[in-house]
JSON list of C-alpha atoms in Angstrom, two decimals:
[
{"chain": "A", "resi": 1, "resn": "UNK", "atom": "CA", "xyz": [-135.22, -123.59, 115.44]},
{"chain": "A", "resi": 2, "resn": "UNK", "atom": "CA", "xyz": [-137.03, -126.63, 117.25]},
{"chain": "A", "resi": 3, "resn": "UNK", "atom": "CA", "xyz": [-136.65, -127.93, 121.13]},
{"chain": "A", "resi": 4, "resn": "UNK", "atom": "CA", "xyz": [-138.50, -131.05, 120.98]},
{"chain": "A", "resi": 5, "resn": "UNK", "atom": "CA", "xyz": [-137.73, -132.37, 124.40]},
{"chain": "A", "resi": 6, "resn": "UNK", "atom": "CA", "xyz": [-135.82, -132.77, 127.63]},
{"chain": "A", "resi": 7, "resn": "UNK", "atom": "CA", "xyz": [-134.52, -135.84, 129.63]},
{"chain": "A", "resi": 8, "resn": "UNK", "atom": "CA", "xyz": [-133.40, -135.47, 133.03]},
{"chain": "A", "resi": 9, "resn": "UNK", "atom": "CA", "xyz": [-131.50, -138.24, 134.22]},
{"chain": "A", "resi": 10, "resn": "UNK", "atom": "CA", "xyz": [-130.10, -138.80, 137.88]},
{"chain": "A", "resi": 11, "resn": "UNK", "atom": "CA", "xyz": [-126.68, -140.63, 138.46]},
{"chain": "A", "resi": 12, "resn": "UNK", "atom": "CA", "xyz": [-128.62, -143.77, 139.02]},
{"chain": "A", "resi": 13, "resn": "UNK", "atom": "CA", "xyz": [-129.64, -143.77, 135.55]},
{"chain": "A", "resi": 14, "resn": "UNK", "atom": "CA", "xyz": [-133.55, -142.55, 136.60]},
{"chain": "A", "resi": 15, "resn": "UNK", "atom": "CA", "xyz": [-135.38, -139.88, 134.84]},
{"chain": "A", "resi": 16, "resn": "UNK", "atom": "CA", "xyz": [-136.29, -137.57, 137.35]},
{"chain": "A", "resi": 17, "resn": "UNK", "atom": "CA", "xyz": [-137.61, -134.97, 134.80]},
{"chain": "A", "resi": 18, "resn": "UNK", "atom": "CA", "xyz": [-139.12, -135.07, 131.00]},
{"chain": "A", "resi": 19, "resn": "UNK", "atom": "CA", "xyz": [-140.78, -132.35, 129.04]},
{"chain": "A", "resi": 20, "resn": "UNK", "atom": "CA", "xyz": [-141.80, -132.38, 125.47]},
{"chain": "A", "resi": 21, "resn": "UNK", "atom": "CA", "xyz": [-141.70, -128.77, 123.36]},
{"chain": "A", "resi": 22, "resn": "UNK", "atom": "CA", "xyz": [-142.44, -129.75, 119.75]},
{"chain": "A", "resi": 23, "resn": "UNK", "atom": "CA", "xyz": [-142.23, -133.41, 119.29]},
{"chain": "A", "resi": 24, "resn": "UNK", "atom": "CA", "xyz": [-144.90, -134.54, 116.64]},
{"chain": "A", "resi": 25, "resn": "UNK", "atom": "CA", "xyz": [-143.95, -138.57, 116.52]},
{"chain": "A", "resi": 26, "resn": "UNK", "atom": "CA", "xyz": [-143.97, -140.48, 119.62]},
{"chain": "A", "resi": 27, "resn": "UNK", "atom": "CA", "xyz": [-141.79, -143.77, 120.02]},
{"chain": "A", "resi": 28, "resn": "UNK", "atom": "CA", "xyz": [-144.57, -146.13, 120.25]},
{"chain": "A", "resi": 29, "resn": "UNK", "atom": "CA", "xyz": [-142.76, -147.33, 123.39]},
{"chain": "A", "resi": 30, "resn": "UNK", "atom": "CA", "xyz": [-144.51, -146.88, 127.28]},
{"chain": "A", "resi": 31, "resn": "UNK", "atom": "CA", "xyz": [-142.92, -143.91, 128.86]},
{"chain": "A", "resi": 32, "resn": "UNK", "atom": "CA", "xyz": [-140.88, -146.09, 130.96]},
{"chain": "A", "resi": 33, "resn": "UNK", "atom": "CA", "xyz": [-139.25, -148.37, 128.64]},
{"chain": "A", "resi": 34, "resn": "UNK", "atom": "CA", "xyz": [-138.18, -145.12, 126.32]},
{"chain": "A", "resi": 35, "resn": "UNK", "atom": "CA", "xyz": [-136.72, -143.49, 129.67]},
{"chain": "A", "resi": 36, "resn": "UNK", "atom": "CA", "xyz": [-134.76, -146.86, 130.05]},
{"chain": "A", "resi": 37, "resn": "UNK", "atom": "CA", "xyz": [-133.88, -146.97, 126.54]},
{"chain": "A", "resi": 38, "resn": "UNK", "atom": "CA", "xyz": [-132.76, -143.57, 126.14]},
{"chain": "A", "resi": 39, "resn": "UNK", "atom": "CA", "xyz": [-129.99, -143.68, 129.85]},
{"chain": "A", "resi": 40, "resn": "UNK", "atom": "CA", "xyz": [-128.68, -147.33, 128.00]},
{"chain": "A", "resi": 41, "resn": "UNK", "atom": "CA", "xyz": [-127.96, -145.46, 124.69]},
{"chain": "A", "resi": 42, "resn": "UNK", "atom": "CA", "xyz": [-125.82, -142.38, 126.30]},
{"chain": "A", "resi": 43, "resn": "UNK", "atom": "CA", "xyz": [-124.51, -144.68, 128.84]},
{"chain": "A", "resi": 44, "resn": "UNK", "atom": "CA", "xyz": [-122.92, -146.72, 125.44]},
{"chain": "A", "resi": 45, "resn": "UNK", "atom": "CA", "xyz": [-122.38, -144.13, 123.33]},
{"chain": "A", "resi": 46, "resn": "UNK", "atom": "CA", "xyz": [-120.07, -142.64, 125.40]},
{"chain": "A", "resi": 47, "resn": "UNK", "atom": "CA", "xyz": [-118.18, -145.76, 126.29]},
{"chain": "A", "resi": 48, "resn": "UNK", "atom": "CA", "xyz": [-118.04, -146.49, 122.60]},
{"chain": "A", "resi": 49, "resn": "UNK", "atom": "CA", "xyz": [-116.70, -142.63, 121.72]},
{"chain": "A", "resi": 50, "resn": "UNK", "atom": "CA", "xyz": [-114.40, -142.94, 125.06]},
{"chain": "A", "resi": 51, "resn": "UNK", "atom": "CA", "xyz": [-112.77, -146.53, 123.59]},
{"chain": "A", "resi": 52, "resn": "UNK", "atom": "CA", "xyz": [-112.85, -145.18, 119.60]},
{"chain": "A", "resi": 53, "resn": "UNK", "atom": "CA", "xyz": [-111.19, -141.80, 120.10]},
{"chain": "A", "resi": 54, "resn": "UNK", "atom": "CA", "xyz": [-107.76, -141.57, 118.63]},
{"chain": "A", "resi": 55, "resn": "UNK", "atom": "CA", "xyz": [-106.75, -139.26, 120.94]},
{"chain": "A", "resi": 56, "resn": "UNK", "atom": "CA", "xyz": [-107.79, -138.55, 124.01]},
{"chain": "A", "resi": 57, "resn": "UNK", "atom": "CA", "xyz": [-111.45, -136.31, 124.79]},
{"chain": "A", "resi": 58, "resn": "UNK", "atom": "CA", "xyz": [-111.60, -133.09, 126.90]},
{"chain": "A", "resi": 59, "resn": "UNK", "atom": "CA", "xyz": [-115.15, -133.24, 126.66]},
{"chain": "A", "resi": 60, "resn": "UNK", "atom": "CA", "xyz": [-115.69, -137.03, 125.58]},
{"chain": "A", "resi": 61, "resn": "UNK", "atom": "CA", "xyz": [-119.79, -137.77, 124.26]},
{"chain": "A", "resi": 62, "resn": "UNK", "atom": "CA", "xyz": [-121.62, -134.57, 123.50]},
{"chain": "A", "resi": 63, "resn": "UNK", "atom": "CA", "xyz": [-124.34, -136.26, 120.80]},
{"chain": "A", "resi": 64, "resn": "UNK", "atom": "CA", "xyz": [-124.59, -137.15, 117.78]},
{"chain": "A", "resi": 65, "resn": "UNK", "atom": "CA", "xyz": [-126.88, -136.28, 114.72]},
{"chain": "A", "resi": 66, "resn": "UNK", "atom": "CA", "xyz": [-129.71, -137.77, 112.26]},
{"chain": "A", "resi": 67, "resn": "UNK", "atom": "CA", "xyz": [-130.82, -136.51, 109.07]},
{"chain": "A", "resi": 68, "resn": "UNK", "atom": "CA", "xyz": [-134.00, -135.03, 111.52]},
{"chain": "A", "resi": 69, "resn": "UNK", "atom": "CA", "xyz": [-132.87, -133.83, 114.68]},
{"chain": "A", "resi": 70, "resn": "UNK", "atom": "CA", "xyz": [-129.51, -133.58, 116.95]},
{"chain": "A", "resi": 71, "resn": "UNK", "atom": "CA", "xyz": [-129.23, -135.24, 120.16]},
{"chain": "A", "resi": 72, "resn": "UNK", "atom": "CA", "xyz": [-127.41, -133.30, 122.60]},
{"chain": "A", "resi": 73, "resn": "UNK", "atom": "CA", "xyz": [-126.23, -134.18, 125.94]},
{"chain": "A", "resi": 74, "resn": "UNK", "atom": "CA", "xyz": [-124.43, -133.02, 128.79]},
{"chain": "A", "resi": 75, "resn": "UNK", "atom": "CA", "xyz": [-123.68, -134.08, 131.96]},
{"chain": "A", "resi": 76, "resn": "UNK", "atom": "CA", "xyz": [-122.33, -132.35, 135.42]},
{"chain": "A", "resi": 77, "resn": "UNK", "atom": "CA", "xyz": [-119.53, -133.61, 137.40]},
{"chain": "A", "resi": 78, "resn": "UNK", "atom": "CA", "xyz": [-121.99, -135.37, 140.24]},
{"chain": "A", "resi": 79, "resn": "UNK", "atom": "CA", "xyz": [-123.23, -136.89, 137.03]},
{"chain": "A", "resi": 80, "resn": "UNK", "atom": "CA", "xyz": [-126.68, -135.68, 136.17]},
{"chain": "A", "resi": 81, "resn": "UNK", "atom": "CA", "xyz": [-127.72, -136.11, 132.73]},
{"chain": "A", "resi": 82, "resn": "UNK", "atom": "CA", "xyz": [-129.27, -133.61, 130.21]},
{"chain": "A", "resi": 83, "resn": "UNK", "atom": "CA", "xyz": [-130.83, -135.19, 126.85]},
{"chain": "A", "resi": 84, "resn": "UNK", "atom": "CA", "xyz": [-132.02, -132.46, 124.33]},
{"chain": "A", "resi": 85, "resn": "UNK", "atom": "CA", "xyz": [-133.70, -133.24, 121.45]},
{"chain": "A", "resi": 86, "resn": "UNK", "atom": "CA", "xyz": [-133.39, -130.54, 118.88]},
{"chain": "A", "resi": 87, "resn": "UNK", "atom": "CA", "xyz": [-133.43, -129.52, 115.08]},
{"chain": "A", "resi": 88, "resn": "UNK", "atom": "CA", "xyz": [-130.62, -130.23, 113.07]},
{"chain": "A", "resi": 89, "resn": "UNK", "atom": "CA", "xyz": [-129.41, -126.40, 113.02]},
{"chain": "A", "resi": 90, "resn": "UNK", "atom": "CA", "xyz": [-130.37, -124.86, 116.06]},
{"chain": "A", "resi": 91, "resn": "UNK", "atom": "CA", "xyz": [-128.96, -121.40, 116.87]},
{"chain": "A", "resi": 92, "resn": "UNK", "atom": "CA", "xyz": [-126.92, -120.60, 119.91]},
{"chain": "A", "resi": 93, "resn": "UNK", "atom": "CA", "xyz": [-124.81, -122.42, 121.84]},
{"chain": "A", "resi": 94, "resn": "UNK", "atom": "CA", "xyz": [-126.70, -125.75, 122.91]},
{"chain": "A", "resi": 95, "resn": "UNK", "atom": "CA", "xyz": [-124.30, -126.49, 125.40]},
{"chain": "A", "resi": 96, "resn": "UNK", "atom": "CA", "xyz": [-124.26, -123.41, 127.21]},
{"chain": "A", "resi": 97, "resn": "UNK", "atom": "CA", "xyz": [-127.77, -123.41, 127.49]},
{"chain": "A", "resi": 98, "resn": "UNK", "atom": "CA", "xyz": [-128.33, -126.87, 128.91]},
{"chain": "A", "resi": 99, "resn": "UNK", "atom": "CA", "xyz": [-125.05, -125.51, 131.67]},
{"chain": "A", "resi": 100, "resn": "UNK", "atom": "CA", "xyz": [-127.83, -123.21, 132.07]},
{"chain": "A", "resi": 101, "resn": "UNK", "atom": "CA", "xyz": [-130.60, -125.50, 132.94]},
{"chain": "A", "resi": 102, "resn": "UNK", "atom": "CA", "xyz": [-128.20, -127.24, 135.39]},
{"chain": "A", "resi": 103, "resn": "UNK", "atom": "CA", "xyz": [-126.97, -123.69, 136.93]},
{"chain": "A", "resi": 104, "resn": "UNK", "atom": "CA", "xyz": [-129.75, -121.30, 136.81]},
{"chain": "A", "resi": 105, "resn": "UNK", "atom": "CA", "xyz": [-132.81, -123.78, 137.01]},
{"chain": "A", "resi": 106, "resn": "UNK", "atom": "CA", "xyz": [-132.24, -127.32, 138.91]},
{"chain": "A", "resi": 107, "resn": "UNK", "atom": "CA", "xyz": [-129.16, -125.75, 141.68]},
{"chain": "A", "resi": 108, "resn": "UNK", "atom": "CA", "xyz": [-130.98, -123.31, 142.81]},
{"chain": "A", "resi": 109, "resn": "UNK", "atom": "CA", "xyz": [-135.06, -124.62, 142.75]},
{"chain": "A", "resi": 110, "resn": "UNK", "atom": "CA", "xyz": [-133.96, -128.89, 143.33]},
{"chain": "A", "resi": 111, "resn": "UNK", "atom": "CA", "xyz": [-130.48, -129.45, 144.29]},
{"chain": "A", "resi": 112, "resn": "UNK", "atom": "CA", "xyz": [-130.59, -126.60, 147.25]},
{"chain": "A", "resi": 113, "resn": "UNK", "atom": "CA", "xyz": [-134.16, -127.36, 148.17]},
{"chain": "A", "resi": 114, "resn": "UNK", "atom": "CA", "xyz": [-134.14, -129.65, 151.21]},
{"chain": "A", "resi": 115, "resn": "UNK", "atom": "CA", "xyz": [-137.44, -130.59, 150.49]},
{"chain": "A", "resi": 116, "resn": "UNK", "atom": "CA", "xyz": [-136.63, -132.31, 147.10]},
{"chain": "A", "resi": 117, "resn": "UNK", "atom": "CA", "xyz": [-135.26, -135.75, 146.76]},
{"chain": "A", "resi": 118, "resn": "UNK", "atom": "CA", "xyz": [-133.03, -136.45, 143.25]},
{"chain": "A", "resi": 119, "resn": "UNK", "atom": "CA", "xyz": [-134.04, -140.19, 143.47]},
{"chain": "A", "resi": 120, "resn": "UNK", "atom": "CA", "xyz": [-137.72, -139.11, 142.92]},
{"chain": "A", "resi": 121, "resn": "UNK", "atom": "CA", "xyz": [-139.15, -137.61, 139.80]},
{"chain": "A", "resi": 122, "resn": "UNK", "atom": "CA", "xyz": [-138.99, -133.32, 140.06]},
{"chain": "A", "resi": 123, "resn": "UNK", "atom": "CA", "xyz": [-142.10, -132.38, 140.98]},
{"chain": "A", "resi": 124, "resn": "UNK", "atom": "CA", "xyz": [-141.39, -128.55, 141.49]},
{"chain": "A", "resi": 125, "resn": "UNK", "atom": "CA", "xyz": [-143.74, -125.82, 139.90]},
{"chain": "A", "resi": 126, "resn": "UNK", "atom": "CA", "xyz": [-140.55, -123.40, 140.50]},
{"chain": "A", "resi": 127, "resn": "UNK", "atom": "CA", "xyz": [-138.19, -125.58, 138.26]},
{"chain": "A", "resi": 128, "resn": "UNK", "atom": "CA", "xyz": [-141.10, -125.94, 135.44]},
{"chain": "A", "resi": 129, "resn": "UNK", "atom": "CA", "xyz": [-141.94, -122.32, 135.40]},
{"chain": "A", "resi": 130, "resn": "UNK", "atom": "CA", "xyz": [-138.38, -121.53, 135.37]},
{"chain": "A", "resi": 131, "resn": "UNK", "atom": "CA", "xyz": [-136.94, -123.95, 133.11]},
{"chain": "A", "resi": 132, "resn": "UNK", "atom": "CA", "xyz": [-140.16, -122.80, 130.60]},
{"chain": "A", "resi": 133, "resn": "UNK", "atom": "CA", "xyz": [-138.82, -119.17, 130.66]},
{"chain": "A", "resi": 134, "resn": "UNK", "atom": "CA", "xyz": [-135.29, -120.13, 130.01]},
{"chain": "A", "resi": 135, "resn": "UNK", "atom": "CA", "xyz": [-136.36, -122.52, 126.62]},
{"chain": "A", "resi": 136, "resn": "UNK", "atom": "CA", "xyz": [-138.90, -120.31, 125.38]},
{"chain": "A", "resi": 137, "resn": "UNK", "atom": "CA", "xyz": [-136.87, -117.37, 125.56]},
{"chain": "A", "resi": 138, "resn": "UNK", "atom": "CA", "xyz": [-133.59, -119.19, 123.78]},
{"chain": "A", "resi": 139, "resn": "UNK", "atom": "CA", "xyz": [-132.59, -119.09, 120.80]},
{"chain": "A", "resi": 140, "resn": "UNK", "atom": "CA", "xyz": [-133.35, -122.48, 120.13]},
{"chain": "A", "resi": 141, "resn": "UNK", "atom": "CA", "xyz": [-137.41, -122.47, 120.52]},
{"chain": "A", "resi": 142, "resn": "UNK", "atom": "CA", "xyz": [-139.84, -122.55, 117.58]},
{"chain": "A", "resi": 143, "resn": "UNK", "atom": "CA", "xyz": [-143.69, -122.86, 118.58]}
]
């Protein structure tokens, strides 16, 4: 199974943190403008799933899927954002691991470090090296 890559967004709608895995086709937009692009289509598709539902969502927008990858998404209750990018049939639980990423990776090395500011883009060899190990060593990753 494929990762092909990571979005980190704060509750302001900034991308603090990206990584790329196994992505072979780039957008053909500037970094910034795909960042932008990316916050405005969770930030609808979950307003559109929210006012769609026929009933009402425990969990509300957790992705969606094309005939090449699945977008997966998660987001804590002081409203960080995960985006993961993966293959269409990953193995293991996708939203466990990205809980993961949140509990075991940015708490302890971003959120509790006094030196790091979430309205600035993670710049914390800690969190790379430690968010690395967790991917690689998933079920999900495919060099």
């Amino acid at each position: 199974m494929a990762v092909y890559n990571l979005y980190i967004f704060n509750r302001e709608g900034q991308c603090i943190f990206y990584r790329e895995w196994n992505r072979s086709k780039q957008s053909g937009l500037s970094q910034e403008l795909e960042f932008k692009q990316m916050f405005g289509l969770i930030i609808e598709m979950k307003s559109f799933v929210t006012k769609m539902s026929p009933t009402d969502l425990k969990d509300g927008f957790l992705g969606f899927k094309t005939n090449k990858y699945k977008l997966n998404y998660y987001e804590t209750p002081s409203g960080i954002k995960f985006v993961l990018n993966t293959d269409l049939n990953p193995l293991g639980n996708i939203r466990e691991l990205l809980h993961q990423i949140y509990e075991h990776v940015l708490l302890p090395t971003v959120i509790r470090n006094v030196n790091q500011n979430l309205q600035e883009p993670i710049k914390n060899s800690a969190f790379e090296n430690k968010l690395e190990d967790l991917i690689r060593n998933s079920l999900l990753f495919k060099n």
